[in-house]
Amino acid sequence: MKRNKLYWLIVVILALVLAACGGGPSGGPESNDNEATTSENENTSLEENTAVENENTAEEEEHEHAEGEEHAEEGEEMALASELSVYNWADYIDEQILADYEEEFGVTIIYDTYASNEDLLAKLQAGATGYDVIFPSDYMVSQMIELDLLHEIDTGELSNWGNINPNFADAPFDPGNQHCVPYQWGTTGIAYRAGHEFFEENTPDSWGYLFDPELLEQYSDGGINVLNDQRELMAAALAYLGHDMNSTDRTELEEARDLILEAKPYWKTFNSEDYDNSLLVADEVVMSHAWSGDAAFAYWETYDDETEDGNWYYAIPQEGAVKWLDNICITASTERFETALHFMNYLLDAEVGATITNYTYYASPNKAAEEFILEEILNDAGIYPPAEVEENLTWLVEVGDAIFIYDEMWTAIKG
Ligand code: N2P
């Protein structure tokens, strides 16, 4: 247990302040309805967008004739393919956006989802060539660039590129955004059941709540879920042990594996795909290793107007936690590059960006989208962490050959 009295005092004061402000530790919109809709793309603030739309009207008409491959007709600036294959994290877009795009541009989107960066990589490495647009996280972008799995892009060709907050551009994992553009960002922490006897008295603000058997014994009969994600789970264990969350040291990684194996009997599920709904909202667990947006989703799904509170709170452990940035990238194997780029640009539209965040509850790197994002989301410290919390967050980075040690540890963990 890594706690001290002063720390607890701060936690209690913070909780009282939050309660006085009338919000739960995790805020968000009252429902998953989208207030900022995109289908008409009205009121778009950038003149550039209007120009693109005008071009697209021509494309749309042209599109009636498109079959299979992209084709360019004389005088047309961009031709679109009849289909586009999009492979995204589970539950990570308002599918109305896909329907709107299909309707507006006559491109049929073949949509499929994955549970983790490693699943995405495995799929591409197994030779899957059908996918055009994918959404890897930071460290996985570097891995994929090295493996030649990503197509180069020129952000100068994206009329909506200027919508992106410069803080999220030119990241070390993809200097100059030569391959990808930012999609959504968030943190990884612990979601816990408000009102549960144990958590009434104890805020799980340490990774120890996920790993320390002495603690686990007190509430694990209510069910505990962890993310089915090797870098995330190893990072949490490494942080608890006081090691670098990007450690490449075999001894440290083995220590992390052992910590996980000791805690594993207390865990009910490894789920990172639909745990927010199937486990948190459904009250199948009382605590979960969780991504910020999923915790916020559970909070608002269980929000009660009478008590003005939801059932799920979110804590970022004091030992530090992961912050991540997921990206929109185009596969090297695409045969529909122009269409993929067009779709990428569409996702960077301010209103589309807001619709994504208003649905996922993850933070948007799209600055221009902010005026369309629900206030409750923008003001939620669990989604947009305050500076003092952000200081304690770390990006995962590519670990080079140590990835083989991670794979080995993961096999032992899941075995
Ligand atoms: C949401 C997926 C979040 C992605 N279901 C975390 N990088």
Short mmCIF file of C-alpha atoms and ligand atoms in Angstrom, two decimals:
data_model
loop_
_atom_site.label_atom_id
_atom_site.label_comp_id
_atom_site.label_asym_id
_atom_site.label_seq_id
_atom_site.Cartn_x
_atom_site.Cartn_y
_atom_site.Cartn_z
CA MET A 1 0.00 0.00 0.00
CA LYS A 2 1.44 3.29 -1.04
CA ARG A 3 -0.48 5.91 0.82
CA ASN A 4 0.21 8.66 3.28
CA LYS A 5 -2.01 10.79 5.42
CA LEU A 6 -1.34 14.08 3.64
CA TYR A 7 -2.22 12.48 0.37
CA TRP A 8 -5.50 11.24 1.77
CA LEU A 9 -6.32 14.65 3.11
CA ILE A 10 -5.85 16.09 -0.37
CA VAL A 11 -8.03 13.38 -1.87
CA VAL A 12 -10.80 14.04 0.61
CA ILE A 13 -10.63 17.81 0.10
CA LEU A 14 -10.69 17.34 -3.65
CA ALA A 15 -13.69 15.04 -3.36
CA LEU A 16 -15.52 17.61 -1.24
CA VAL A 17 -14.74 20.38 -3.70
CA LEU A 18 -15.95 18.25 -6.57
CA ALA A 19 -19.10 17.32 -4.70
CA ALA A 20 -19.73 20.98 -3.96
CA CYS A 21 -19.37 21.75 -7.65
CA GLY A 22 -22.14 19.24 -8.27
CA GLY A 23 -20.15 16.93 -10.52
CA GLY A 24 -18.81 13.44 -10.06
CA PRO A 25 -15.11 12.79 -10.36
CA SER A 26 -15.86 11.86 -13.89
CA GLY A 27 -17.99 14.28 -15.85
CA GLY A 28 -19.52 14.15 -19.27
CA PRO A 29 -22.68 14.69 -21.16
CA GLU A 30 -25.99 13.45 -19.86
CA SER A 31 -26.45 10.96 -22.58
CA ASN A 32 -24.65 9.59 -25.51
CA ASP A 33 -26.80 11.59 -27.90
CA ASN A 34 -24.91 13.83 -30.18
CA GLU A 35 -25.79 17.43 -30.01
CA ALA A 36 -23.30 18.40 -32.64
CA THR A 37 -24.34 16.54 -35.73
CA THR A 38 -22.42 16.41 -38.91
CA SER A 39 -24.56 15.17 -41.70
CA GLU A 40 -25.09 18.53 -43.28
CA ASN A 41 -21.76 20.00 -42.29
CA GLU A 42 -23.48 23.28 -41.72
CA ASN A 43 -21.88 26.20 -39.94
CA THR A 44 -18.46 24.94 -40.63
CA SER A 45 -16.05 27.54 -39.48
CA LEU A 46 -13.32 27.05 -42.00
CA GLU A 47 -13.66 28.49 -45.46
CA GLU A 48 -11.47 25.70 -46.71
CA ASN A 49 -14.11 23.18 -45.76
CA THR A 50 -16.63 24.88 -47.94
CA ALA A 51 -14.25 24.72 -50.84
CA VAL A 52 -13.75 21.02 -50.31
CA GLU A 53 -17.45 20.42 -50.12
CA ASN A 54 -17.99 22.16 -53.41
CA GLU A 55 -15.43 19.96 -55.06
CA ASN A 56 -17.04 16.99 -53.49
CA THR A 57 -20.39 17.66 -55.01
CA ALA A 58 -18.81 17.00 -58.35
CA GLU A 59 -17.19 13.89 -56.99
CA GLU A 60 -20.42 12.67 -55.58
CA GLU A 61 -22.13 12.83 -58.94
CA GLU A 62 -19.17 11.23 -60.55
CA HIS A 63 -19.33 8.60 -57.96
CA GLU A 64 -22.37 6.94 -59.40
CA HIS A 65 -20.03 5.49 -61.99
CA ALA A 66 -17.23 4.48 -59.69
CA GLU A 67 -16.64 0.78 -59.56
CA GLY A 68 -13.86 -0.70 -57.47
CA GLU A 69 -10.72 1.26 -58.13
CA GLU A 70 -10.25 4.97 -57.92
CA HIS A 71 -10.57 6.74 -61.21
CA ALA A 72 -9.85 10.27 -62.27
CA GLU A 73 -11.93 12.00 -64.87
CA GLU A 74 -10.75 15.00 -66.73
CA GLY A 75 -11.08 18.19 -64.73
CA GLU A 76 -11.69 16.31 -61.51
CA GLU A 77 -9.35 16.99 -58.65
CA MET A 78 -9.90 13.82 -56.74
CA ALA A 79 -11.63 10.57 -57.60
CA LEU A 80 -13.10 8.31 -54.98
CA ALA A 81 -13.25 4.54 -54.91
CA SER A 82 -16.61 2.87 -54.45
CA GLU A 83 -15.46 1.20 -51.23
CA LEU A 84 -13.15 1.96 -48.34
CA SER A 85 -12.09 -0.48 -45.66
CA VAL A 86 -11.76 1.08 -42.21
CA TYR A 87 -10.32 -0.86 -39.27
CA ASN A 88 -10.72 0.87 -35.89
CA TRP A 89 -10.67 0.20 -32.16
CA ALA A 90 -13.92 -1.26 -30.83
CA ASP A 91 -16.61 1.32 -30.11
CA TYR A 92 -14.50 4.25 -31.18
CA ILE A 93 -16.66 6.21 -33.60
CA ASP A 94 -20.26 7.28 -33.87
CA GLU A 95 -21.23 5.05 -36.77
CA GLN A 96 -23.56 7.78 -38.02
CA ILE A 97 -20.39 9.49 -39.24
CA LEU A 98 -19.71 6.52 -41.48
CA ALA A 99 -23.27 6.55 -42.76
CA ASP A 100 -23.05 10.28 -43.44
CA TYR A 101 -19.81 9.86 -45.34
CA GLU A 102 -21.27 7.03 -47.39
CA GLU A 103 -24.29 9.08 -48.23
CA GLU A 104 -22.44 12.26 -49.01
CA PHE A 105 -19.67 10.75 -51.11
CA GLY A 106 -21.10 7.49 -52.40
CA VAL A 107 -18.29 5.44 -50.87
CA THR A 108 -19.33 2.25 -49.11
CA ILE A 109 -17.39 1.81 -45.90
CA ILE A 110 -16.46 -1.68 -44.84
CA TYR A 111 -16.03 -1.29 -41.11
CA ASP A 112 -14.32 -3.67 -38.74
CA THR A 113 -12.89 -3.32 -35.22
CA TYR A 114 -10.01 -4.62 -33.09
CA ALA A 115 -9.25 -4.75 -29.37
CA SER A 116 -5.63 -3.67 -29.17
CA ASN A 117 -2.65 -2.29 -31.08
CA GLU A 118 -1.10 -5.73 -31.02
CA ASP A 119 -4.19 -7.31 -32.58
CA LEU A 120 -4.07 -4.68 -35.32
CA LEU A 121 -0.36 -5.31 -35.93
CA ALA A 122 -0.82 -9.07 -35.96
CA LYS A 123 -3.57 -8.73 -38.54
CA LEU A 124 -1.43 -6.59 -40.83
CA GLN A 125 1.64 -8.76 -40.35
CA ALA A 126 -0.36 -11.86 -41.18
CA GLY A 127 -0.69 -10.28 -44.60
CA ALA A 128 -4.17 -8.77 -44.40
CA THR A 129 -4.10 -6.36 -47.30
CA GLY A 130 -7.71 -5.25 -47.46
CA TYR A 131 -7.54 -2.47 -44.87
CA ASP A 132 -7.15 1.13 -46.01
CA VAL A 133 -7.53 3.26 -42.87
CA ILE A 134 -6.34 2.21 -39.39
CA PHE A 135 -6.02 3.89 -35.96
CA PRO A 136 -2.83 2.83 -34.13
CA SER A 137 -1.62 4.51 -30.94
CA ASP A 138 1.59 6.53 -30.65
CA TYR A 139 4.12 3.74 -29.95
CA MET A 140 2.50 1.47 -32.51
CA VAL A 141 2.81 4.16 -35.18
CA SER A 142 6.61 4.07 -34.74
CA GLN A 143 6.62 0.29 -34.88
CA MET A 144 4.52 0.32 -38.03
CA ILE A 145 6.64 2.97 -39.72
CA GLU A 146 9.70 0.83 -39.13
CA LEU A 147 7.92 -2.20 -40.54
CA ASP A 148 6.89 -0.21 -43.64
CA LEU A 149 3.23 -0.82 -42.92
CA LEU A 150 2.12 2.81 -43.31
CA HIS A 151 1.65 4.93 -46.41
CA GLU A 152 3.23 8.36 -46.39
CA ILE A 153 0.94 11.37 -46.42
CA ASP A 154 1.40 15.09 -46.96
CA THR A 155 -0.64 17.08 -44.46
CA GLY A 156 -0.48 19.95 -46.97
CA GLU A 157 -3.06 17.99 -48.97
CA LEU A 158 -5.51 17.93 -46.06
CA SER A 159 -7.68 21.04 -46.04
CA ASN A 160 -8.72 20.33 -42.43
CA TRP A 161 -5.19 19.84 -41.13
CA GLY A 162 -5.25 23.35 -39.62
CA ASN A 163 -8.01 22.21 -37.23
CA ILE A 164 -5.53 20.09 -35.28
CA ASN A 165 -4.15 21.54 -32.07
CA PRO A 166 -0.43 22.12 -32.76
CA ASN A 167 0.38 20.48 -29.40
CA PHE A 168 -0.61 17.17 -30.94
CA ALA A 169 1.17 17.67 -34.26
CA ASP A 170 4.70 16.62 -35.11
CA ALA A 171 4.90 14.02 -32.32
CA PRO A 172 8.18 12.15 -31.84
CA PHE A 173 6.59 8.89 -33.00
CA ASP A 174 5.86 10.41 -36.42
CA PRO A 175 7.95 13.53 -37.00
CA GLY A 176 6.28 15.98 -39.35
CA ASN A 177 3.13 13.84 -39.45
CA GLN A 178 4.53 12.12 -42.48
CA HIS A 179 2.22 9.13 -41.97
CA CYS A 180 -0.63 9.84 -39.60
CA VAL A 181 -2.84 12.54 -38.10
CA PRO A 182 -4.20 12.67 -34.52
CA TYR A 183 -7.62 11.11 -33.83
CA GLN A 184 -8.39 10.96 -30.09
CA TRP A 185 -6.38 11.03 -26.89
CA GLY A 186 -6.89 9.94 -23.34
CA THR A 187 -5.46 8.42 -20.20
CA THR A 188 -5.44 5.00 -18.57
CA GLY A 189 -6.46 4.69 -14.93
CA ILE A 190 -8.87 2.92 -12.61
CA ALA A 191 -12.65 3.04 -12.81
CA TYR A 192 -14.44 2.09 -9.61
CA ARG A 193 -18.00 1.62 -8.43
CA ALA A 194 -19.18 4.62 -6.47
CA GLY A 195 -21.32 3.62 -3.55
CA HIS A 196 -19.51 0.32 -3.07
CA GLU A 197 -18.79 -0.06 0.64
CA PHE A 198 -15.05 -0.34 0.23
CA PHE A 199 -14.73 2.53 -2.22
CA GLU A 200 -16.83 4.79 -0.01
CA GLU A 201 -13.85 4.73 2.34
CA ASN A 202 -11.00 4.23 -0.10
CA THR A 203 -10.25 5.92 -3.40
CA PRO A 204 -8.26 3.55 -5.64
CA ASP A 205 -5.61 6.11 -6.44
CA SER A 206 -2.77 3.60 -6.57
CA TRP A 207 -2.08 0.74 -8.96
CA GLY A 208 -1.84 -1.27 -5.74
CA TYR A 209 -5.63 -1.53 -5.87
CA LEU A 210 -5.22 -3.61 -8.99
CA PHE A 211 -2.18 -5.61 -7.88
CA ASP A 212 -1.91 -5.88 -4.09
CA PRO A 213 -3.59 -9.11 -2.87
CA GLU A 214 -4.14 -7.62 0.59
CA LEU A 215 -6.26 -4.91 -0.94
CA LEU A 216 -7.82 -7.08 -3.62
CA GLU A 217 -9.18 -9.49 -1.04
CA GLN A 218 -11.43 -6.74 0.27
CA TYR A 219 -13.48 -6.16 -2.89
CA SER A 220 -12.52 -8.66 -5.60
CA ASP A 221 -15.61 -10.77 -4.98
CA GLY A 222 -17.49 -7.91 -6.68
CA GLY A 223 -15.45 -8.53 -9.83
CA ILE A 224 -12.41 -6.84 -11.31
CA ASN A 225 -11.64 -6.27 -14.96
CA VAL A 226 -8.30 -5.42 -16.53
CA LEU A 227 -7.61 -4.18 -20.04
CA ASN A 228 -6.74 -6.98 -22.40
CA ASP A 229 -3.78 -4.96 -23.59
CA GLN A 230 -0.19 -6.02 -23.06
CA ARG A 231 1.60 -2.65 -23.03
CA GLU A 232 -1.11 -1.07 -20.87
CA LEU A 233 -1.18 -3.81 -18.25
CA MET A 234 2.60 -4.11 -18.13
CA ALA A 235 2.88 -0.30 -17.84
CA ALA A 236 0.52 -0.30 -14.85
CA ALA A 237 2.52 -3.06 -13.14
CA LEU A 238 5.85 -1.36 -13.94
CA ALA A 239 4.57 1.96 -12.56
CA TYR A 240 3.46 0.27 -9.34
CA LEU A 241 6.89 -1.31 -8.97
CA GLY A 242 8.50 2.09 -9.43
CA HIS A 243 9.96 1.21 -12.84
CA ASP A 244 9.81 3.06 -16.12
CA MET A 245 6.52 2.31 -17.88
CA ASN A 246 8.58 1.78 -21.04
CA SER A 247 11.14 -0.47 -19.39
CA THR A 248 13.18 -2.72 -21.65
CA ASP A 249 14.96 -4.44 -18.78
CA ARG A 250 14.25 -8.17 -18.62
CA THR A 251 14.49 -8.36 -14.84
CA GLU A 252 12.00 -5.52 -14.41
CA LEU A 253 9.66 -6.98 -16.98
CA GLU A 254 9.76 -10.34 -15.23
CA GLU A 255 8.98 -8.60 -11.94
CA ALA A 256 5.98 -6.97 -13.59
CA ARG A 257 4.85 -10.32 -14.98
CA ASP A 258 5.12 -11.91 -11.54
CA LEU A 259 3.14 -9.09 -9.94
CA ILE A 260 0.43 -9.59 -12.55
CA LEU A 261 0.39 -13.36 -12.09
CA GLU A 262 -0.02 -12.94 -8.34
CA ALA A 263 -2.98 -10.61 -8.81
CA LYS A 264 -4.57 -12.53 -11.68
CA PRO A 265 -6.56 -14.98 -9.49
CA TYR A 266 -8.42 -11.96 -8.09
CA TRP A 267 -9.44 -10.70 -11.53
CA LYS A 268 -12.61 -11.76 -13.23
CA THR A 269 -12.03 -10.63 -16.82
CA PHE A 270 -9.51 -9.31 -19.35
CA ASN A 271 -11.69 -7.07 -21.50
CA SER A 272 -10.86 -3.88 -23.36
CA GLU A 273 -13.52 -4.05 -26.05
CA ASP A 274 -16.92 -3.64 -24.46
CA TYR A 275 -16.20 -3.62 -20.72
CA ASP A 276 -17.66 -0.14 -20.22
CA ASN A 277 -21.10 -1.38 -21.12
CA SER A 278 -21.01 -5.12 -20.49
CA LEU A 279 -19.11 -5.01 -17.18
CA LEU A 280 -19.23 -1.51 -15.67
CA VAL A 281 -22.70 -0.31 -16.56
CA ALA A 282 -24.01 -3.86 -16.12
CA ASP A 283 -22.54 -3.98 -12.58
CA GLU A 284 -20.61 -7.15 -13.35
CA VAL A 285 -17.49 -5.69 -11.71
CA VAL A 286 -16.74 -3.13 -9.02
CA MET A 287 -13.41 -1.98 -10.39
CA SER A 288 -11.67 -1.89 -13.74
CA HIS A 289 -8.37 -0.92 -15.28
CA ALA A 290 -9.88 1.56 -17.72
CA TRP A 291 -9.44 4.12 -20.44
CA SER A 292 -10.70 7.58 -19.53
CA GLY A 293 -13.50 7.75 -22.08
CA ASP A 294 -14.87 4.35 -21.16
CA ALA A 295 -15.01 5.35 -17.49
CA ALA A 296 -16.79 8.58 -18.42
CA PHE A 297 -19.21 6.60 -20.57
CA ALA A 298 -20.05 4.35 -17.60
CA TYR A 299 -20.54 7.40 -15.39
CA TRP A 300 -23.03 9.03 -17.74
CA GLU A 301 -24.79 5.82 -18.67
CA THR A 302 -25.61 5.36 -14.98
CA TYR A 303 -26.22 9.02 -14.24
CA ASP A 304 -29.26 9.63 -12.10
CA ASP A 305 -30.96 13.03 -12.37
CA GLU A 306 -32.27 12.79 -8.83
CA THR A 307 -28.96 12.18 -7.13
CA GLU A 308 -27.09 14.08 -9.83
CA ASP A 309 -24.46 11.43 -9.85
CA GLY A 310 -23.36 8.38 -11.80
CA ASN A 311 -22.18 5.01 -10.52
CA TRP A 312 -18.66 5.02 -11.93
CA TYR A 313 -15.76 7.22 -10.92
CA TYR A 314 -12.29 7.37 -12.40
CA ALA A 315 -8.94 7.78 -10.64
CA ILE A 316 -5.48 8.29 -12.05
CA PRO A 317 -3.00 6.46 -9.81
CA GLN A 318 -0.41 8.51 -7.97
CA GLU A 319 2.46 6.35 -9.27
CA GLY A 320 1.78 7.81 -12.69
CA ALA A 321 -0.22 6.57 -15.65
CA VAL A 322 -0.24 6.32 -19.41
CA LYS A 323 -1.51 9.03 -21.70
CA TRP A 324 -1.96 8.04 -25.28
CA LEU A 325 -2.76 9.49 -28.66
CA ASP A 326 -4.49 7.38 -31.27
CA ASN A 327 -4.00 8.29 -34.90
CA ILE A 328 -5.60 8.02 -38.30
CA CYS A 329 -3.19 6.31 -40.69
CA ILE A 330 -3.33 4.78 -44.15
CA THR A 331 -1.91 1.33 -44.78
CA ALA A 332 1.06 0.92 -47.10
CA SER A 333 -0.90 -1.77 -48.91
CA THR A 334 -3.88 0.41 -49.77
CA GLU A 335 -5.06 0.51 -53.34
CA ARG A 336 -7.38 3.41 -52.55
CA PHE A 337 -4.98 5.99 -51.23
CA GLU A 338 -6.84 9.08 -52.49
CA THR A 339 -10.10 7.89 -50.99
CA ALA A 340 -8.39 7.02 -47.72
CA LEU A 341 -6.86 10.51 -47.62
CA HIS A 342 -10.24 12.05 -48.38
CA PHE A 343 -11.81 10.11 -45.52
CA MET A 344 -8.94 11.10 -43.22
CA ASN A 345 -9.61 14.75 -44.07
CA TYR A 346 -13.33 14.23 -43.41
CA LEU A 347 -12.56 12.94 -39.92
CA LEU A 348 -10.53 16.10 -39.27
CA ASP A 349 -13.54 18.33 -39.94
CA ALA A 350 -14.41 20.37 -36.83
CA GLU A 351 -18.00 19.14 -36.49
CA VAL A 352 -17.12 15.56 -37.32
CA GLY A 353 -14.33 15.73 -34.71
CA ALA A 354 -16.82 16.96 -32.12
CA THR A 355 -19.30 14.23 -33.01
CA ILE A 356 -16.58 11.66 -32.41
CA THR A 357 -15.75 13.03 -28.96
CA ASN A 358 -19.39 13.57 -28.00
CA TYR A 359 -19.85 9.87 -28.67
CA THR A 360 -16.61 8.36 -27.32
CA TYR A 361 -16.01 10.71 -24.35
CA TYR A 362 -12.34 10.82 -25.27
CA ALA A 363 -10.49 14.11 -25.61
CA SER A 364 -10.15 15.59 -29.07
CA PRO A 365 -6.87 16.83 -30.52
CA ASN A 366 -9.03 18.85 -32.93
CA LYS A 367 -8.91 22.43 -31.67
CA ALA A 368 -11.58 23.65 -34.09
CA ALA A 369 -13.91 20.90 -32.85
CA GLU A 370 -14.00 22.33 -29.34
CA GLU A 371 -16.78 24.79 -30.03
CA PHE A 372 -19.04 21.84 -30.90
CA ILE A 373 -18.00 19.55 -28.05
CA LEU A 374 -20.39 19.31 -25.12
CA GLU A 375 -19.44 21.55 -22.19
CA GLU A 376 -19.68 18.64 -19.80
CA ILE A 377 -16.98 16.85 -21.71
CA LEU A 378 -14.69 19.85 -22.06
CA ASN A 379 -15.01 20.55 -18.33
CA ASP A 380 -14.46 16.96 -17.23
CA ALA A 381 -11.11 16.62 -15.47
CA GLY A 382 -11.26 12.87 -16.06
CA ILE A 383 -11.29 13.48 -19.81
CA TYR A 384 -9.17 16.63 -20.08
CA PRO A 385 -6.82 16.21 -17.09
CA PRO A 386 -5.58 19.33 -15.31
CA ALA A 387 -1.93 20.29 -15.70
CA GLU A 388 -0.85 18.84 -12.35
CA VAL A 389 -2.27 15.44 -13.30
CA GLU A 390 -0.86 15.62 -16.79
CA GLU A 391 2.62 16.12 -15.37
CA ASN A 392 2.36 12.65 -13.92
CA LEU A 393 1.42 10.99 -17.22
CA THR A 394 3.76 9.19 -19.60
CA TRP A 395 3.53 8.25 -23.28
CA LEU A 396 4.26 4.67 -24.18
CA VAL A 397 7.09 4.50 -26.67
CA GLU A 398 8.33 1.80 -28.94
CA VAL A 399 10.61 -0.59 -27.02
CA GLY A 400 12.61 -2.05 -29.91
CA ASP A 401 13.62 -5.69 -29.54
CA ALA A 402 12.31 -5.73 -25.97
CA ILE A 403 8.92 -6.22 -27.61
CA PHE A 404 9.85 -9.90 -27.75
CA ILE A 405 10.25 -9.91 -23.96
CA TYR A 406 6.84 -8.22 -23.64
CA ASP A 407 5.34 -10.87 -25.93
CA GLU A 408 6.91 -13.60 -23.82
CA MET A 409 5.58 -12.05 -20.58
CA TRP A 410 2.14 -11.63 -22.11
CA THR A 411 2.02 -15.26 -23.19
CA ALA A 412 2.82 -16.28 -19.62
CA ILE A 413 0.19 -13.86 -18.26
CA LYS A 414 -2.57 -15.04 -20.57
CA GLY A 415 -1.59 -18.73 -20.35
C1 N2P B 1 -12.14 2.74 -27.11
C2 N2P B 1 -10.72 2.42 -27.45
C3 N2P B 1 -9.78 3.34 -26.80
C4 N2P B 1 -8.46 3.27 -27.40
N1 N2P B 1 -12.98 1.61 -27.11
C5 N2P B 1 -7.37 3.37 -26.42
N2 N2P B 1 -6.14 3.64 -27.05
#
